[in-house]
Coordinates of C-alpha atoms and ligand atoms in Angstrom, one line a residue:
M293 CA 125.3 -112.6 83.0
P294 CA 127.6 -110.3 80.9
D295 CA 128.2 -106.9 82.5
V296 CA 125.7 -104.6 80.8
E297 CA 128.1 -101.5 80.6
S298 CA 131.0 -103.3 78.9
T299 CA 128.6 -105.1 76.6
I300 CA 127.3 -101.8 75.4
L301 CA 130.6 -100.0 75.1
T302 CA 132.2 -103.0 73.4
A303 CA 129.3 -103.1 70.9
L304 CA 130.2 -99.5 70.0
S305 CA 133.9 -100.2 69.8
S306 CA 133.8 -101.1 66.1
G307 CA 134.3 -97.6 64.9
P308 CA 133.4 -93.9 65.4
D309 CA 129.9 -94.3 63.8
A310 CA 129.2 -97.6 65.5
T311 CA 125.6 -97.6 66.7
I312 CA 123.2 -100.0 68.3
P313 CA 120.1 -99.4 66.2
D314 CA 117.5 -100.6 68.7
S315 CA 118.3 -101.1 72.4
F316 CA 115.4 -103.6 72.6
T317 CA 116.6 -106.0 70.0
F318 CA 120.2 -105.5 71.3
A319 CA 118.9 -106.6 74.8
T320 CA 117.3 -109.7 73.2
T321 CA 120.3 -110.7 71.2
S322 CA 122.7 -110.1 74.1
N323 CA 120.3 -111.8 76.4
L324 CA 120.2 -108.9 78.7
D325 CA 117.2 -107.2 80.4
H326 CA 116.1 -104.1 78.3
N327 CA 115.5 -101.9 81.4
S328 CA 119.0 -102.5 82.7
I329 CA 120.3 -101.6 79.3
V330 CA 118.3 -98.4 79.3
G331 CA 119.4 -97.6 82.9
T332 CA 123.0 -98.1 82.1
C333 CA 122.7 -96.1 78.9
K334 CA 121.2 -93.2 80.8
S335 CA 124.1 -93.2 83.2
L336 CA 126.6 -93.6 80.4
Q337 CA 124.9 -90.7 78.7
T338 CA 125.4 -88.4 81.7
D339 CA 129.1 -89.0 81.3
A340 CA 128.8 -88.5 77.5
Y341 CA 130.0 -92.0 76.7
V342 CA 127.0 -92.6 74.6
T343 CA 124.3 -90.6 72.9
L344 CA 120.7 -91.9 73.0
T345 CA 118.0 -91.3 70.4
E346 CA 114.6 -92.3 71.5
R347 CA 112.6 -94.4 69.1
S348 CA 109.2 -96.1 69.3
T349 CA 108.3 -99.3 67.6
Q350 CA 104.6 -100.3 67.0
F351 CA 103.5 -103.8 66.4
Y352 CA 100.4 -105.9 66.9
V353 CA 100.2 -108.7 69.5
L354 CA 97.6 -111.4 69.4
G355 CA 95.2 -111.9 72.2
K356 CA 94.2 -115.2 73.8
E357 CA 91.2 -115.7 71.4
A358 CA 93.4 -114.9 68.4
E359 CA 95.8 -117.7 69.6
S360 CA 92.9 -120.2 69.6
I361 CA 91.9 -119.0 66.1
V362 CA 95.5 -119.5 64.9
K363 CA 95.3 -123.0 66.4
D364 CA 91.7 -124.0 65.4
G365 CA 90.6 -121.5 62.8
S366 CA 88.2 -118.6 63.1
Q367 CA 84.8 -119.1 64.7
E368 CA 82.9 -118.4 61.5
I369 CA 84.9 -121.0 59.5
R370 CA 84.4 -123.6 62.2
V371 CA 80.6 -123.0 62.3
L372 CA 80.4 -122.9 58.5
S373 CA 82.2 -126.3 58.2
A374 CA 79.7 -127.7 60.7
L375 CA 76.8 -126.3 58.7
I376 CA 78.2 -127.5 55.4
A377 CA 78.7 -130.9 57.0
A378 CA 75.1 -130.8 58.1
G379 CA 73.9 -130.3 54.6
T380 CA 70.7 -128.5 53.6
D381 CA 68.8 -129.3 56.8
G382 CA 71.2 -127.1 58.6
L383 CA 71.6 -127.2 62.3
G384 CA 69.6 -126.0 65.2
M385 CA 71.3 -123.9 67.9
P386 CA 71.7 -126.7 70.5
E387 CA 73.3 -129.0 67.9
L388 CA 75.6 -126.3 66.6
Q389 CA 76.6 -125.3 70.1
S390 CA 77.4 -128.9 71.1
S391 CA 79.4 -129.3 67.9
V392 CA 81.6 -126.1 68.0
G393 CA 81.0 -124.9 71.6
K394 CA 78.9 -122.0 72.9
D395 CA 81.3 -119.0 72.4
V396 CA 82.5 -120.2 69.0
C397 CA 78.9 -120.7 68.0
K398 CA 77.8 -117.2 69.1
I399 CA 80.6 -115.4 67.3
G400 CA 80.8 -117.8 64.4
M401 CA 77.1 -117.7 63.6
G402 CA 77.1 -113.9 63.7
N403 CA 79.9 -113.6 61.2
C404 CA 78.6 -116.3 59.0
L405 CA 75.3 -114.4 58.7
K406 CA 77.2 -111.2 58.2
N407 CA 79.4 -112.7 55.5
K408 CA 76.2 -114.2 54.0
W409 CA 77.9 -117.7 54.3
A410 CA 74.7 -119.0 56.1
K411 CA 71.1 -118.0 56.5
K412 CA 68.5 -118.7 59.2
D413 CA 65.5 -120.7 58.1
K414 CA 62.5 -118.8 59.4
A415 CA 60.3 -121.8 59.8
S416 CA 62.7 -124.1 61.7
G417 CA 64.9 -121.4 63.1
K418 CA 67.8 -123.6 61.9
L419 CA 71.0 -122.2 60.5
I420 CA 71.7 -123.5 57.0
A421 CA 75.0 -123.1 55.0
A422 CA 74.5 -120.7 52.1
V423 CA 77.8 -121.9 50.5
T424 CA 79.0 -125.3 49.7
E425 CA 82.7 -124.6 49.6
L426 CA 84.6 -123.5 52.7
P427 CA 86.1 -120.1 51.9
T428 CA 89.7 -119.2 52.9
D429 CA 89.9 -118.4 56.6
D430 CA 91.3 -114.8 56.1
V431 CA 91.1 -114.0 59.8
K432 CA 93.2 -117.0 60.7
E433 CA 95.7 -116.3 57.9
Q434 CA 96.0 -112.6 58.9
L435 CA 96.6 -113.7 62.5
V436 CA 99.2 -116.3 61.5
A437 CA 100.9 -113.6 59.4
L438 CA 101.1 -111.2 62.3
K439 CA 102.3 -113.9 64.7
S440 CA 105.0 -115.2 62.4
A441 CA 106.2 -111.8 61.2
A442 CA 110.0 -111.7 61.2
S443 CA 110.2 -108.3 62.8
E444 CA 108.1 -105.7 64.3
E445 CA 108.4 -103.6 61.2
E446 CA 107.3 -106.6 59.1
N447 CA 104.5 -107.2 61.6
T448 CA 102.7 -103.9 61.0
K449 CA 103.0 -104.3 57.2
C450 CA 101.7 -107.8 56.8
V451 CA 98.0 -107.0 57.1
D452 CA 96.4 -103.9 55.6
D453 CA 94.9 -101.3 57.8
K454 CA 91.3 -102.3 57.1
A455 CA 92.0 -105.9 58.1
A456 CA 94.0 -104.7 61.1
A457 CA 91.1 -102.4 62.1
A458 CA 88.6 -105.3 61.8
L459 CA 90.9 -107.6 63.9
K460 CA 91.2 -104.8 66.5
R461 CA 87.5 -104.3 66.6
R462 CA 87.1 -108.1 67.3
K463 CA 89.7 -107.5 70.1
L464 CA 91.8 -110.2 68.5
I465 CA 94.9 -108.0 68.3
S466 CA 96.2 -104.9 70.1
L467 CA 98.8 -102.4 68.9
I468 CA 101.8 -102.1 71.2
T469 CA 104.1 -99.1 71.1
R470 CA 107.5 -99.9 72.6
K471 CA 110.0 -97.2 73.5
S472 CA 113.6 -98.0 73.0
Y473 CA 116.8 -96.2 72.0
T474 CA 119.3 -96.0 69.2
I475 CA 122.6 -95.9 71.0
S476 CA 125.7 -94.3 69.4
R477 CA 129.0 -93.1 70.7
G478 CA 129.0 -90.0 72.9
P479 CA 131.7 -87.2 72.8
S480 CA 133.6 -88.9 75.7
Y481 CA 133.2 -92.5 74.4
A482 CA 135.8 -95.0 75.5
P483 CA 135.5 -98.8 75.5
Q484 CA 135.9 -98.7 79.3
R485 CA 134.3 -96.0 81.5
V486 CA 136.7 -94.2 83.8
K487 CA 134.7 -93.3 86.9
K488 CA 134.9 -89.5 87.1
A489 CA 135.4 -88.2 90.5
A490 CA 132.5 -86.2 91.8
D491 CA 134.4 -84.4 94.5
L492 CA 138.0 -83.1 95.1
T493 CA 138.9 -84.7 98.4
K494 CA 141.6 -84.0 100.9
E495 CA 143.3 -87.3 100.1
M496 CA 143.5 -86.4 96.4
L497 CA 145.1 -83.0 97.3
E498 CA 147.6 -84.7 99.8
S499 CA 148.4 -87.5 97.3
G500 CA 148.5 -85.2 94.3
K501 CA 146.2 -87.8 92.7
W502 CA 143.9 -84.9 91.6
K503 CA 146.3 -84.2 88.8
D504 CA 145.4 -87.3 86.8
T505 CA 141.8 -87.7 88.0
Q506 CA 138.9 -87.0 85.6
F507 CA 136.3 -84.9 87.4
K508 CA 132.6 -84.9 86.7
E509 CA 131.4 -81.6 85.2
Y510 CA 129.5 -79.6 87.6
N511 CA 125.8 -79.7 86.6
F512 CA 124.5 -76.4 87.8
Q513 CA 121.1 -77.3 86.5
T514 CA 120.5 -80.0 89.0
L515 CA 118.1 -79.1 91.8
G516 CA 119.8 -79.1 95.2
E517 CA 118.6 -81.6 97.7
S518 CA 115.2 -80.4 99.1
V519 CA 116.1 -79.0 102.4
G520 CA 113.8 -80.3 105.1
G521 CA 113.1 -78.0 108.0
G522 CA 109.9 -76.8 109.6
Y523 CA 106.9 -75.4 107.9
L524 CA 104.5 -73.0 109.5
H525 CA 100.9 -74.2 109.3
P526 CA 98.9 -71.7 107.2
L527 CA 96.9 -70.8 110.3
M528 CA 100.2 -69.9 112.0
K529 CA 101.3 -67.9 108.9
V530 CA 98.1 -65.8 109.1
R531 CA 98.6 -65.5 112.9
A532 CA 102.1 -64.2 112.3
E533 CA 100.7 -61.6 109.9
F534 CA 97.9 -60.6 112.3
R535 CA 100.5 -60.3 115.1
K536 CA 102.6 -58.0 113.0
I537 CA 99.6 -55.8 112.1
L538 CA 98.4 -55.6 115.8
M539 CA 101.9 -54.8 117.0
E540 CA 102.2 -52.2 114.3
M541 CA 99.0 -50.7 115.8
G542 CA 100.7 -50.6 119.2
F543 CA 99.0 -53.6 120.7
E544 CA 100.8 -55.9 123.2
E545 CA 100.2 -59.7 123.1
M546 CA 98.4 -61.3 126.1
P547 CA 99.7 -64.6 127.5
T548 CA 97.3 -67.2 126.2
N549 CA 99.2 -70.4 127.1
K550 CA 96.6 -71.6 129.7
W551 CA 93.8 -73.4 127.8
V552 CA 92.0 -74.4 131.1
E553 CA 90.3 -71.5 132.9
S554 CA 87.8 -71.2 135.7
S555 CA 84.2 -70.4 135.0
F556 CA 84.9 -67.3 137.1
W557 CA 87.3 -65.7 134.7
N558 CA 85.7 -67.2 131.5
F559 CA 82.2 -66.2 132.4
D560 CA 81.5 -64.5 135.8
S561 CA 84.2 -61.8 135.5
L562 CA 82.6 -60.9 132.2
F563 CA 79.3 -60.5 133.9
Q564 CA 77.9 -63.5 131.9
P565 CA 75.0 -64.7 134.0
Q566 CA 75.4 -68.2 135.6
S567 CA 72.2 -69.2 133.9
H568 CA 73.5 -68.3 130.4
P569 CA 73.0 -71.2 128.0
A570 CA 76.6 -71.1 126.9
R571 CA 77.6 -72.1 130.4
D572 CA 76.2 -75.6 130.1
A573 CA 78.0 -78.7 129.0
H574 CA 76.3 -78.5 125.6
D575 CA 78.4 -75.5 124.7
T576 CA 81.4 -75.7 127.0
F577 CA 83.9 -78.5 127.8
F578 CA 84.1 -78.7 131.6
I579 CA 87.1 -80.4 133.1
K580 CA 86.4 -83.6 135.1
E581 CA 89.7 -83.7 137.0
P582 CA 90.6 -81.2 138.4
A583 CA 87.0 -80.1 138.3
E584 CA 87.5 -77.0 140.4
T585 CA 90.0 -74.1 140.2
V586 CA 92.3 -73.6 143.1
S587 CA 91.5 -70.0 144.0
V588 CA 90.2 -66.7 142.8
P589 CA 91.0 -63.2 144.3
E590 CA 88.5 -63.3 147.1
E591 CA 87.7 -59.6 147.5
Y592 CA 87.3 -59.3 143.7
Y593 CA 85.1 -62.4 143.8
E594 CA 82.8 -60.8 146.3
R595 CA 82.5 -57.7 144.2
V596 CA 81.6 -59.8 141.1
K597 CA 79.2 -61.9 143.1
N598 CA 77.5 -58.7 144.3
M599 CA 77.3 -57.2 140.8
H600 CA 75.6 -60.4 139.5
E601 CA 73.2 -60.6 142.5
K602 CA 72.5 -56.9 143.3
G603 CA 74.1 -54.9 140.5
G604 CA 75.9 -51.5 141.1
S605 CA 77.5 -48.8 139.0
G606 CA 74.1 -48.0 137.7
S607 CA 73.2 -51.6 137.0
I608 CA 70.5 -53.6 138.7
G609 CA 72.5 -56.9 138.2
Y610 CA 70.8 -60.3 137.6
R611 CA 69.1 -60.6 141.1
T612 CA 69.9 -64.3 140.9
V613 CA 71.9 -66.3 143.5
F614 CA 75.5 -66.4 142.5
E615 CA 76.8 -69.9 143.1
R616 CA 80.5 -70.3 144.2
K617 CA 80.4 -73.9 143.0
E618 CA 79.5 -72.7 139.5
A619 CA 82.2 -70.1 139.5
M620 CA 84.9 -72.5 140.5
K621 CA 84.3 -75.0 137.8
N622 CA 87.3 -75.6 135.5
L623 CA 86.7 -75.6 131.7
L624 CA 88.4 -75.3 128.4
R625 CA 88.2 -71.6 127.6
T626 CA 85.4 -70.7 125.2
H627 CA 87.0 -67.4 124.2
T628 CA 90.3 -65.6 124.8
T629 CA 88.2 -62.9 126.4
A630 CA 88.8 -65.0 129.6
V631 CA 92.4 -63.8 129.3
S632 CA 91.3 -60.2 128.6
S633 CA 89.4 -60.1 131.9
Q634 CA 92.4 -61.2 133.8
M635 CA 94.7 -58.7 132.1
L636 CA 92.2 -55.9 132.8
Y637 CA 92.0 -57.0 136.4
K638 CA 95.8 -56.8 136.7
L639 CA 95.7 -53.4 134.9
A640 CA 93.3 -52.1 137.5
N641 CA 95.3 -53.5 140.4
Q642 CA 98.9 -53.0 139.3
P643 CA 101.2 -50.9 141.4
G644 CA 100.7 -47.2 140.5
G645 CA 97.2 -48.0 139.4
F646 CA 95.6 -48.1 136.0
K647 CA 97.4 -47.0 132.8
P648 CA 95.9 -47.0 129.3
A649 CA 96.7 -50.2 127.4
R650 CA 96.2 -52.0 124.1
Y651 CA 96.2 -55.8 124.3
F652 CA 95.6 -58.6 121.8
S653 CA 95.4 -62.3 121.9
I654 CA 95.5 -65.0 119.2
D655 CA 95.0 -68.5 120.4
R656 CA 92.8 -71.6 120.6
V657 CA 89.4 -71.6 122.1
F658 CA 87.0 -74.5 122.6
R659 CA 83.3 -74.7 122.1
N660 CA 81.3 -78.0 122.3
E661 CA 79.6 -77.3 118.9
S662 CA 78.3 -79.7 116.3
M663 CA 81.0 -80.0 113.7
D664 CA 80.5 -79.2 110.0
A665 CA 82.5 -78.2 107.0
T666 CA 83.4 -74.8 108.4
H667 CA 83.2 -75.5 112.2
L668 CA 85.3 -77.7 114.5
C669 CA 84.9 -77.7 118.3
E670 CA 87.9 -75.4 118.5
F671 CA 89.2 -72.4 116.6
H672 CA 91.8 -69.7 116.9
Q673 CA 90.3 -66.5 118.3
V674 CA 91.8 -63.2 117.5
E675 CA 90.9 -60.5 120.1
G676 CA 92.0 -56.9 120.5
L677 CA 91.1 -54.5 123.3
V678 CA 91.9 -50.9 124.1
A679 CA 91.5 -49.7 127.7
D680 CA 91.6 -45.9 128.1
Y681 CA 89.7 -42.9 129.4
N682 CA 86.4 -41.9 127.8
L683 CA 86.7 -44.1 124.8
S684 CA 83.7 -44.0 122.4
L685 CA 82.0 -46.3 120.0
G686 CA 83.7 -44.2 117.3
D687 CA 87.1 -45.2 118.7
L688 CA 85.9 -48.8 118.5
I689 CA 84.8 -48.5 114.9
G690 CA 87.9 -46.6 114.0
T691 CA 90.2 -49.2 115.6
V692 CA 88.3 -52.1 113.9
E693 CA 88.4 -50.4 110.6
T694 CA 92.2 -49.8 110.9
F695 CA 92.7 -53.5 111.6
F696 CA 90.6 -54.8 108.8
H697 CA 92.0 -52.2 106.3
K698 CA 95.4 -53.7 107.0
I699 CA 94.2 -57.2 106.0
G700 CA 92.7 -55.8 102.8
I701 CA 89.1 -55.3 103.8
K702 CA 88.2 -51.7 103.0
R703 CA 84.5 -51.5 103.2
L704 CA 83.0 -52.4 106.6
R705 CA 79.5 -52.4 108.0
F706 CA 78.6 -52.6 111.6
K707 CA 75.4 -54.2 112.7
P708 CA 74.0 -53.8 116.3
A709 CA 74.4 -57.2 118.1
F710 CA 74.3 -58.6 121.7
N711 CA 77.0 -60.1 123.8
P712 CA 76.6 -60.7 127.5
Y713 CA 79.7 -58.8 128.3
T714 CA 79.6 -55.8 126.0
E715 CA 77.0 -53.1 125.5
P716 CA 76.7 -51.7 122.8
S717 CA 77.9 -54.6 120.7
M718 CA 78.3 -54.7 116.9
E719 CA 78.8 -57.5 114.4
V720 CA 81.3 -56.5 111.8
F721 CA 80.8 -57.3 108.1
G722 CA 83.2 -56.6 105.3
Y723 CA 83.1 -56.6 101.6
H724 CA 85.7 -59.1 100.4
P725 CA 87.1 -57.8 97.1
G726 CA 88.3 -61.3 96.2
L727 CA 85.1 -63.1 97.1
K728 CA 83.1 -60.1 95.7
K729 CA 80.7 -60.5 98.6
W730 CA 79.9 -59.2 102.1
T731 CA 81.2 -61.6 104.7
E732 CA 80.8 -61.7 108.5
L733 CA 84.2 -60.7 110.0
G734 CA 83.5 -60.9 113.7
N735 CA 82.1 -59.2 116.7
S736 CA 82.9 -56.2 118.9
G737 CA 81.7 -54.0 121.7
M738 CA 82.3 -51.9 124.8
F739 CA 82.8 -54.0 127.9
R740 CA 80.0 -53.5 130.4
P741 CA 80.5 -51.4 133.5
E742 CA 79.2 -54.4 135.4
M743 CA 82.4 -56.1 134.2
L744 CA 84.9 -53.2 134.6
A745 CA 83.7 -51.7 137.9
P746 CA 84.3 -54.8 140.1
M747 CA 87.8 -54.9 138.8
G748 CA 88.5 -51.5 140.3
L749 CA 89.1 -49.7 137.0
P750 CA 88.6 -45.9 137.3
K751 CA 85.0 -44.9 136.6
D752 CA 85.8 -43.0 133.3
V753 CA 87.9 -45.8 131.9
R754 CA 86.2 -47.5 129.0
V755 CA 87.4 -50.7 127.3
I756 CA 86.6 -51.3 123.6
A757 CA 87.2 -54.8 122.1
W758 CA 86.6 -56.8 119.0
G759 CA 87.1 -60.4 118.0
L760 CA 87.3 -62.7 115.0
A761 CA 88.8 -66.0 114.1
L762 CA 91.9 -67.1 112.1
E763 CA 90.2 -69.9 110.3
R764 CA 88.0 -68.0 107.9
P765 CA 90.7 -65.6 106.7
T766 CA 93.1 -68.5 106.3
M767 CA 90.6 -70.6 104.4
I768 CA 89.9 -67.6 102.1
M769 CA 93.6 -66.8 101.8
Y770 CA 94.6 -70.4 100.9
N771 CA 91.4 -71.1 99.0
I772 CA 90.3 -74.0 101.3
N773 CA 86.6 -74.6 101.6
N774 CA 86.6 -77.5 104.1
I775 CA 87.9 -76.8 107.6
R776 CA 89.1 -80.5 107.8
T777 CA 91.4 -79.8 104.9
L778 CA 92.9 -77.0 106.9
F779 CA 93.0 -78.4 110.5
G780 CA 93.0 -81.8 112.1
H781 CA 94.4 -85.3 111.6
K782 CA 93.3 -85.5 108.0
V783 CA 95.4 -82.5 106.9
D784 CA 97.8 -83.4 104.1
M785 CA 101.3 -82.4 105.1
G786 CA 102.0 -81.5 101.4
M787 CA 99.4 -78.7 101.7
I788 CA 101.4 -77.3 104.6
K789 CA 104.8 -77.7 103.0
N790 CA 103.7 -76.0 99.8
A791 CA 101.4 -73.3 101.3
P792 CA 102.7 -70.0 100.0
I793 CA 103.7 -67.1 102.3
C794 CA 100.8 -65.1 103.8
R795 CA 100.9 -61.5 102.8
F796 CA 98.0 -59.1 103.3
E797 CA 98.4 -56.3 100.8
A798 CA 97.1 -53.1 102.5
D799 CA 97.4 -50.7 99.5
E800 CA 98.0 -47.3 101.2
E801 CA 96.3 -44.9 98.9
E802 CA 92.8 -46.2 99.8
E803 CA 93.5 -45.7 103.5
G804 CA 90.6 -44.4 105.8
G805 CA 87.5 -45.8 103.9
V806 CA 84.4 -44.8 105.8
A807 CA 82.1 -47.2 107.7
E808 CA 79.1 -47.7 105.6
E809 CA 75.5 -47.8 106.8
A810 CA 74.8 -51.3 108.0
K811 CA 72.6 -52.6 105.1
V812 CA 73.6 -56.2 105.9
Ligands
LIG1060 O1 86.4 -64.7 111.8 C1 85.3 -64.5 111.3 N1 85.2 -64.1 110.0 C2 86.2 -63.6 109.2 C3 87.3 -62.9 109.7 C4 88.3 -62.4 108.8 C5 88.1 -62.6 107.5 O2 89.2 -62.1 106.7 C6 89.2 -62.2 105.3 C7 90.5 -62.3 104.7 C8 89.9 -61.1 104.7 C9 87.1 -63.3 107.0 C10 86.1 -63.8 107.8 N2 84.2 -64.6 112.0 C11 84.3 -64.8 113.5 C12 82.9 -64.6 111.4 C13 82.3 -65.9 111.0 O3 83.3 -66.7 110.5 C14 81.6 -66.6 112.2 O4 80.7 -67.6 111.5 C15 82.4 -67.5 113.0 N3 83.0 -66.7 114.1 C16 83.5 -67.5 115.2 C17 82.6 -67.7 116.3 O5 81.7 -68.7 115.9 C18 80.9 -69.0 116.9 C19 84.3 -66.1 113.9 C20 84.6 -66.5 115.3 C21 84.4 -65.3 116.3 C22 83.3 -64.6 116.4 C23 83.3 -63.6 117.4 C24 84.3 -63.3 118.2 C25 85.5 -64.0 118.0 C26 85.5 -65.1 117.1 C27 84.3 -62.2 119.1 C28 84.3 -61.4 119.9 C29 84.4 -60.3 120.8 C30 83.3 -59.4 120.9 C31 83.4 -58.4 121.8 C32 84.4 -58.2 122.6 C33 85.5 -59.1 122.5 C34 85.4 -60.1 121.6

């Protein structure tokens, strides 16, 4: 097999305007594969040894049926010759089929009738020739002409468009467009390619060989190698933005690296009754092994038990038996509020006593819920809390507004709601300028004294808190409408790789929009 490169360069060695008119015919004549010719030409072109001009050639190729017509004549001519042979009685369908074959009969008969070469005798249903002489088999001739055309150019000219269209309609021929190139000498043409060095190497410098080495031009257009590296999942990009916003607002992040909590911290410390429906396995993932937590602060445990059973701090409690067994159960936390309760407990029992604090958490929580397009059995909860003296509902509304303003939600509505561990509680709704609709943003409330008093927090300390999830803002931000596209084993890594940066535009001038009446 001749070496493709030298074959091409030699073919252009005849003179400065030597060209190879059609790379395809050149491949045929030099018995080389056209693709390898094109491949080599492309690389010769990058070194400017040749110049390529794309050209496309169109020509008809015959299909299988056409080949059989070229061999045995068109169906209609074969049928007609059978009919003519049958004379005036003509032929019934079965005889005709047996004489020329089923397919030929079907197509042939149709065209005979169309060309008025035959007619159907109503009475007998037989087909009778309407001509005595066999006309020329134009179809066969046209196909033969196409097949034996000397060149592609010749091929497309040997039948007129009308005939070609008819043959195409009969799916006897199809028009092929072949791409090839006219090859001519390039500015750095030479009969032999000198491999240009791509890099200046230490050896070249030491040997001085660089002086007579041809170097490849730098192609500053080429895209650099795509650098790999890590990609933050869109959820983590939104988390990073929320973190930044909450730290700007003076909040400190709570440690949320422990996904397994005890029922005590996840529910009991929040004064959520042990009979609360969320506490059964339909809603919560309980841990089989280790099924029970190791320990809880005993004195605090007693105070929580008392508050549930008998109340206190102005509350009558739940007057139900408080089961230690229930409290000690391990589970996958259902909310990061389980971490808030532990942080508030530490705040109340730290050396030097309580000091006002602002905490936030953003991490996974787990709920044994039925999964649908927007719900999985886990999501990333965002929670913020402020613990300080004499905080009011206004402080809560103001804080929540400040937060949502910073993620671009200006108009908020607060709707009274119920949470086992906050009273009063409010659902938060916001008008999303992009979605042009009110959307539920989350929940909020003042932690109940039944939760705070047993911790030992000073009487006039109030704790306001609110919560939302990362998933909805991320789906809105990245225009994702199915949670499985965003999270889980079906996620396409491309989406993560190409997910743009997350930036919440909080345009200043509009700062301090008022909370509107909750007309939700
Ligand atoms: O995230 C939610 N919605 C949301 C949030 C932001 C957002 O931003 C747009 C770009 C601008 C868009 C939408 N929700 C909370 C509301 C709904 O999606 C809701 O259907 C689903 N909720 C989850 C719980 O589902 C059972 C989101 C999750 C949620 C709800 C409440 C809390 C936390 C997460 C809470 C709380 C709380 C209350 C009081 C004290 C402490 C914590």
